[in-house]
PDB file of C-alpha atoms in Angstrom:
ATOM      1  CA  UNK A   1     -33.213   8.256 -30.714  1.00  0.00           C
ATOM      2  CA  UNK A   2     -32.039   6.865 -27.188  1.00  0.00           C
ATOM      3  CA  UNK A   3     -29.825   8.971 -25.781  1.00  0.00           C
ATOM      4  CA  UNK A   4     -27.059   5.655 -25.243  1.00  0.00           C
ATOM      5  CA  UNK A   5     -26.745   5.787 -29.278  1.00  0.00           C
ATOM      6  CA  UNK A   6     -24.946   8.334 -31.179  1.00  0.00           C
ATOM      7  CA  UNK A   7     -25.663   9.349 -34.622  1.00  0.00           C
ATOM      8  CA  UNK A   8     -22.602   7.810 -37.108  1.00  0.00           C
ATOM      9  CA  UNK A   9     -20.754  10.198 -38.664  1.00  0.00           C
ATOM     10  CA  UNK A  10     -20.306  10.447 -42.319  1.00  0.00           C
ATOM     11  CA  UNK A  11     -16.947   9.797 -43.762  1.00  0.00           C
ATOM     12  CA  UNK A  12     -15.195  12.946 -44.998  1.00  0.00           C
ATOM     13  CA  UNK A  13     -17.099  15.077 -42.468  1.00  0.00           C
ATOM     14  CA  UNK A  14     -15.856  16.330 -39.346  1.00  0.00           C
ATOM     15  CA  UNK A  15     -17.468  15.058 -36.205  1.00  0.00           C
ATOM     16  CA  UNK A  16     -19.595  16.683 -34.126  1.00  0.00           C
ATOM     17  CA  UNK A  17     -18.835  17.880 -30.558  1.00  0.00           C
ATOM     18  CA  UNK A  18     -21.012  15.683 -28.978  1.00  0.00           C
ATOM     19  CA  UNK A  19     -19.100  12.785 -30.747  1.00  0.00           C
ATOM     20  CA  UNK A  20     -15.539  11.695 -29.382  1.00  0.00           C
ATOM     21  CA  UNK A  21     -13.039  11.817 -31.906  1.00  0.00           C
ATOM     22  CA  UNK A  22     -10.528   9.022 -32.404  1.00  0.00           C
ATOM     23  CA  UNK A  23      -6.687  10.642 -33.513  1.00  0.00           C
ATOM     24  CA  UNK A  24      -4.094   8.430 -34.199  1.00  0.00           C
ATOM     25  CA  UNK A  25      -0.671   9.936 -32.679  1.00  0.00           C
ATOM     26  CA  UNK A  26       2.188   8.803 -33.999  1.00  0.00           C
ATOM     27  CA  UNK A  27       4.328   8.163 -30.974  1.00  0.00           C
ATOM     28  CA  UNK A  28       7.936  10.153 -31.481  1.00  0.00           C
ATOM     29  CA  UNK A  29      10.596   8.114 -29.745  1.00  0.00           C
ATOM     30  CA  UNK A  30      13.958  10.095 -28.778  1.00  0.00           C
ATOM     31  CA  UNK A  31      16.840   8.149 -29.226  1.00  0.00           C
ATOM     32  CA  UNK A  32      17.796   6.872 -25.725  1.00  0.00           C
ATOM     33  CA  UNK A  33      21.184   7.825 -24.730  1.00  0.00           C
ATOM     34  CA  UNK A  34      23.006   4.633 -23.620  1.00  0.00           C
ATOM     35  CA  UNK A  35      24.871   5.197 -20.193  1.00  0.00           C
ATOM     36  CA  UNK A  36      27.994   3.501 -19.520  1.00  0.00           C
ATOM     37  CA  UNK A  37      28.484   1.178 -16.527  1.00  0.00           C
ATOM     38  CA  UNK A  38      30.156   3.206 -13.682  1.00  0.00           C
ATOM     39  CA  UNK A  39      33.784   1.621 -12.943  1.00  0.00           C
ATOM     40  CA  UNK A  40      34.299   0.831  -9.317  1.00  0.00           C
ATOM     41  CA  UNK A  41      37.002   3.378  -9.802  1.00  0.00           C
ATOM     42  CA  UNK A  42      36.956   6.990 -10.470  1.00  0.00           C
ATOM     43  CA  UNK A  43      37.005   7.497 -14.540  1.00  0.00           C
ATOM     44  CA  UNK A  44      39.786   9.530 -14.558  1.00  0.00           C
ATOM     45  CA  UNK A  45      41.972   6.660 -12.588  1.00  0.00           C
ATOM     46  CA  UNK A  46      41.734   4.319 -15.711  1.00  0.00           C
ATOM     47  CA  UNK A  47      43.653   4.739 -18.498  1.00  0.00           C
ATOM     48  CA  UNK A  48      45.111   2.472 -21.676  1.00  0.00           C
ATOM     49  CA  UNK A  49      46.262   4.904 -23.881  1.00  0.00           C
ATOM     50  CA  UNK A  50      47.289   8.171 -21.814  1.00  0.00           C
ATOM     51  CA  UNK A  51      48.318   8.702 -18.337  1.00  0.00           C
ATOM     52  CA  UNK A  52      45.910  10.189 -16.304  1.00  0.00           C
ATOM     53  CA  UNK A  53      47.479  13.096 -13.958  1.00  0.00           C
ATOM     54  CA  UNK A  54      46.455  12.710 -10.169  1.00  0.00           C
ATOM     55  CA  UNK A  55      47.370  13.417  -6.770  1.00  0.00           C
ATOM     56  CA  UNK A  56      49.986  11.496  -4.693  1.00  0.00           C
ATOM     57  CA  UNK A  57      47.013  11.196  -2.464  1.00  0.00           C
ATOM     58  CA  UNK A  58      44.934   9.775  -4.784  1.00  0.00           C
ATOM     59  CA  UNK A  59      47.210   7.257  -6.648  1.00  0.00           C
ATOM     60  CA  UNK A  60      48.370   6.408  -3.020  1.00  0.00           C
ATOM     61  CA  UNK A  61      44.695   5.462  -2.244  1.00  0.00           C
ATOM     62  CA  UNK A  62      44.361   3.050  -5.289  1.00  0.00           C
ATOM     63  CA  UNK A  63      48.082   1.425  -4.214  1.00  0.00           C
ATOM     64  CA  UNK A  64      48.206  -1.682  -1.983  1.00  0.00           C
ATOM     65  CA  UNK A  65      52.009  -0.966  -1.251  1.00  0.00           C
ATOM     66  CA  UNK A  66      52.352   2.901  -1.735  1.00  0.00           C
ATOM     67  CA  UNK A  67      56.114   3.977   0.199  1.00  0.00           C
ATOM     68  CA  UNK A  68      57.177   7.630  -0.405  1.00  0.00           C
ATOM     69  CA  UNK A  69      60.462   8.209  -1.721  1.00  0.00           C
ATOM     70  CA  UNK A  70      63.246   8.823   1.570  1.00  0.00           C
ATOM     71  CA  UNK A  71      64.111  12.353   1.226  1.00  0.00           C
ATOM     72  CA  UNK A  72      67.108  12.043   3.327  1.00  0.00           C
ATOM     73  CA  UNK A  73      68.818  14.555   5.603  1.00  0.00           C
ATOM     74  CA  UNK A  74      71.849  14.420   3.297  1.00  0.00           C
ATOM     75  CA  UNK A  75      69.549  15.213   0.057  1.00  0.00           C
ATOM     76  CA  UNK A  76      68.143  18.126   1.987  1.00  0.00           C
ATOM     77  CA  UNK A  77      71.345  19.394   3.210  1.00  0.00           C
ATOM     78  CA  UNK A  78      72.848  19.329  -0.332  1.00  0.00           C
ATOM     79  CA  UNK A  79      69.446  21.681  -1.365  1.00  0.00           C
ATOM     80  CA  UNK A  80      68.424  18.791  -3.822  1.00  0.00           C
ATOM     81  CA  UNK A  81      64.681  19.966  -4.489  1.00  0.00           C
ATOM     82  CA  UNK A  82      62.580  20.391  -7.295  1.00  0.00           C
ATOM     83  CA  UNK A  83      58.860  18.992  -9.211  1.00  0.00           C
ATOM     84  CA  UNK A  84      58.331  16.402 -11.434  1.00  0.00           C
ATOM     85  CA  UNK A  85      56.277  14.061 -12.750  1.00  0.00           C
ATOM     86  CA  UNK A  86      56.824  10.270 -12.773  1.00  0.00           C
ATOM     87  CA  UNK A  87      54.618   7.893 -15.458  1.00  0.00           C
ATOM     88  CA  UNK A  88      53.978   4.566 -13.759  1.00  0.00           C
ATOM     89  CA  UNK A  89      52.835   2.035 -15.632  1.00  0.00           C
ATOM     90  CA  UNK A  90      50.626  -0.739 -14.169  1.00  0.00           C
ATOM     91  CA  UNK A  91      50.067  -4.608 -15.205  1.00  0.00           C
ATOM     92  CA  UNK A  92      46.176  -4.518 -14.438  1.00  0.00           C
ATOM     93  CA  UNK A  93      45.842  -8.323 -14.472  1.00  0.00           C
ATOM     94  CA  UNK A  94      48.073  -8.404 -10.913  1.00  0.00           C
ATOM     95  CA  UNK A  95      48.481  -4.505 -10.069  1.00  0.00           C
ATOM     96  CA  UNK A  96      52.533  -4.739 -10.352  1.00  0.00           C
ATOM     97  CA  UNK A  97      54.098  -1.669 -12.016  1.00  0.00           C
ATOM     98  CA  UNK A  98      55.870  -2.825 -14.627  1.00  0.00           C
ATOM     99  CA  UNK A  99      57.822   0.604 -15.453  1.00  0.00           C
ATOM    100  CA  UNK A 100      58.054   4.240 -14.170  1.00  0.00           C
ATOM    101  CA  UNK A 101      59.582   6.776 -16.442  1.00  0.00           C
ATOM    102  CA  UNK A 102      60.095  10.604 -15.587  1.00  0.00           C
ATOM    103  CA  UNK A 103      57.619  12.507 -17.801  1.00  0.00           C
ATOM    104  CA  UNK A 104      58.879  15.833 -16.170  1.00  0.00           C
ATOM    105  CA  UNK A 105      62.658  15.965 -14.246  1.00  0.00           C
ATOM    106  CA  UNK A 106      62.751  17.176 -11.082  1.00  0.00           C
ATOM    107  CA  UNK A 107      65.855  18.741 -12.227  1.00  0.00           C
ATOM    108  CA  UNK A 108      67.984  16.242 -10.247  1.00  0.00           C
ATOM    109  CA  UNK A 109      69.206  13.313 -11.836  1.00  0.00           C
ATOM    110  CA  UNK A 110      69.445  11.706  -8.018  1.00  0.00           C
ATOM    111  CA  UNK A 111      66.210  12.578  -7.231  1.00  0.00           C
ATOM    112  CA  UNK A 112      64.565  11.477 -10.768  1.00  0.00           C
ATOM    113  CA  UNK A 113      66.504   7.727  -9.773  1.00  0.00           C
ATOM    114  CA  UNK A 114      64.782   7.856  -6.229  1.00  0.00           C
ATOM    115  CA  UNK A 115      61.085   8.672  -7.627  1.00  0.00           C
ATOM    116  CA  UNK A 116      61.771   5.716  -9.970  1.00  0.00           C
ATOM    117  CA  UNK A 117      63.034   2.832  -7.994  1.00  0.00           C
ATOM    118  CA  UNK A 118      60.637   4.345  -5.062  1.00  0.00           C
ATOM    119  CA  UNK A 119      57.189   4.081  -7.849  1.00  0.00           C
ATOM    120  CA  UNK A 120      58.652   0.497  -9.093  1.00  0.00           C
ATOM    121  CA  UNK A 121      58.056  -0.808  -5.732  1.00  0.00           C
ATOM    122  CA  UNK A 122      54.674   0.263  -5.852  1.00  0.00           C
ATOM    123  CA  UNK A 123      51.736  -2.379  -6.098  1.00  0.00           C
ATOM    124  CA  UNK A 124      47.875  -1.389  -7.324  1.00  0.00           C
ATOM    125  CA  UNK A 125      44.880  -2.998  -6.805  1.00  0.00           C
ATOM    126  CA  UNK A 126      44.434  -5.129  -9.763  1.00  0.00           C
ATOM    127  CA  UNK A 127      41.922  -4.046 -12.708  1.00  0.00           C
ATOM    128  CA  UNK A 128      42.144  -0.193 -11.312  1.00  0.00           C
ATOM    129  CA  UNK A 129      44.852   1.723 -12.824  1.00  0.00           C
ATOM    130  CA  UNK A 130      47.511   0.733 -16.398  1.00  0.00           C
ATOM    131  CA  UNK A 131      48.557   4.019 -16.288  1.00  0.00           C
ATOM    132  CA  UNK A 132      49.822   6.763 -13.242  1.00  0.00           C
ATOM    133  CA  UNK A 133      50.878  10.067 -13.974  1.00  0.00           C
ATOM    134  CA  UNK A 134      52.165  10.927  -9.929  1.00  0.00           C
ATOM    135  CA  UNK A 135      53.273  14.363  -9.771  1.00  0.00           C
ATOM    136  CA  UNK A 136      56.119  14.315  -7.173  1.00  0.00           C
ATOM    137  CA  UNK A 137      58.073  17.465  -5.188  1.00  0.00           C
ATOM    138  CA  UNK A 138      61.293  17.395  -3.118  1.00  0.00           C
ATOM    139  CA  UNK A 139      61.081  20.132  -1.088  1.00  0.00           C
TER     140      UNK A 139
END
């Protein structure tokens, strides 16, 4: 026999070494993992149904119009200080806070009314942020 032909092989045997053997492997898919589109913001800045808690900083960065509250020399002389936490909350067609609640007191009802009207006045970049939860200290 030529040496370019092969002896067939007879069905139910197994083939011989010299003859390549053709396996049929069933190809085992994983299920792919679909990844979200990145927002252009960080994740933790959106939010619909919670607040997200950031930094002053950080919510300042994502403002347009960001003014701190005026901690005035009378305030300080009167020792008015104290922590809270203000919730604003953001139209994110046009970036306008529509409300700002205090989610923690500061422990000064004059101070809580300055963080508010202060994070009302606030504007965000539309389509960031519908929800702000600014910590704030008077110190």
């Amino acid at each position: 026999m030529p040496p370019s032909q092969k002896p067939a092989v007879p069905t139910g045997q197994a083939p011989s070494a010299d003859v390549p053997a053709v396996v049929a492997v069933s190809a085992e898919k994983k299920p792919r993992t679909r990844k979200r589109p990145r927002p252009a913001v960080q994740p933790e800045a959106v939010s619909i149904s919670a607040p997200v808690p950031m930094s002053l900083s950080v919510a300042q960065s994502m403002a347009i119009t960001a003014p701190l509250p005026e901690y005035t020399y009378e305030m300080k002389r009167r020792n008015l200080s104290g922590s809270g936490i203000c919730v604003v909350v953001v139209d994110t067609a046009t970036g306008t806070v529509t409300n700002a609640t205090m989610f923690q007191s500061t422990g000064s009802p004059l101070l809580d009314k300055l963080t508010i009207q202060t994070f009302k006045s606030w504007k965000f970049k539309p389509g960031t942020v519908s929800q702000v939860r600014v910590p704030i200290s008077y110190e």
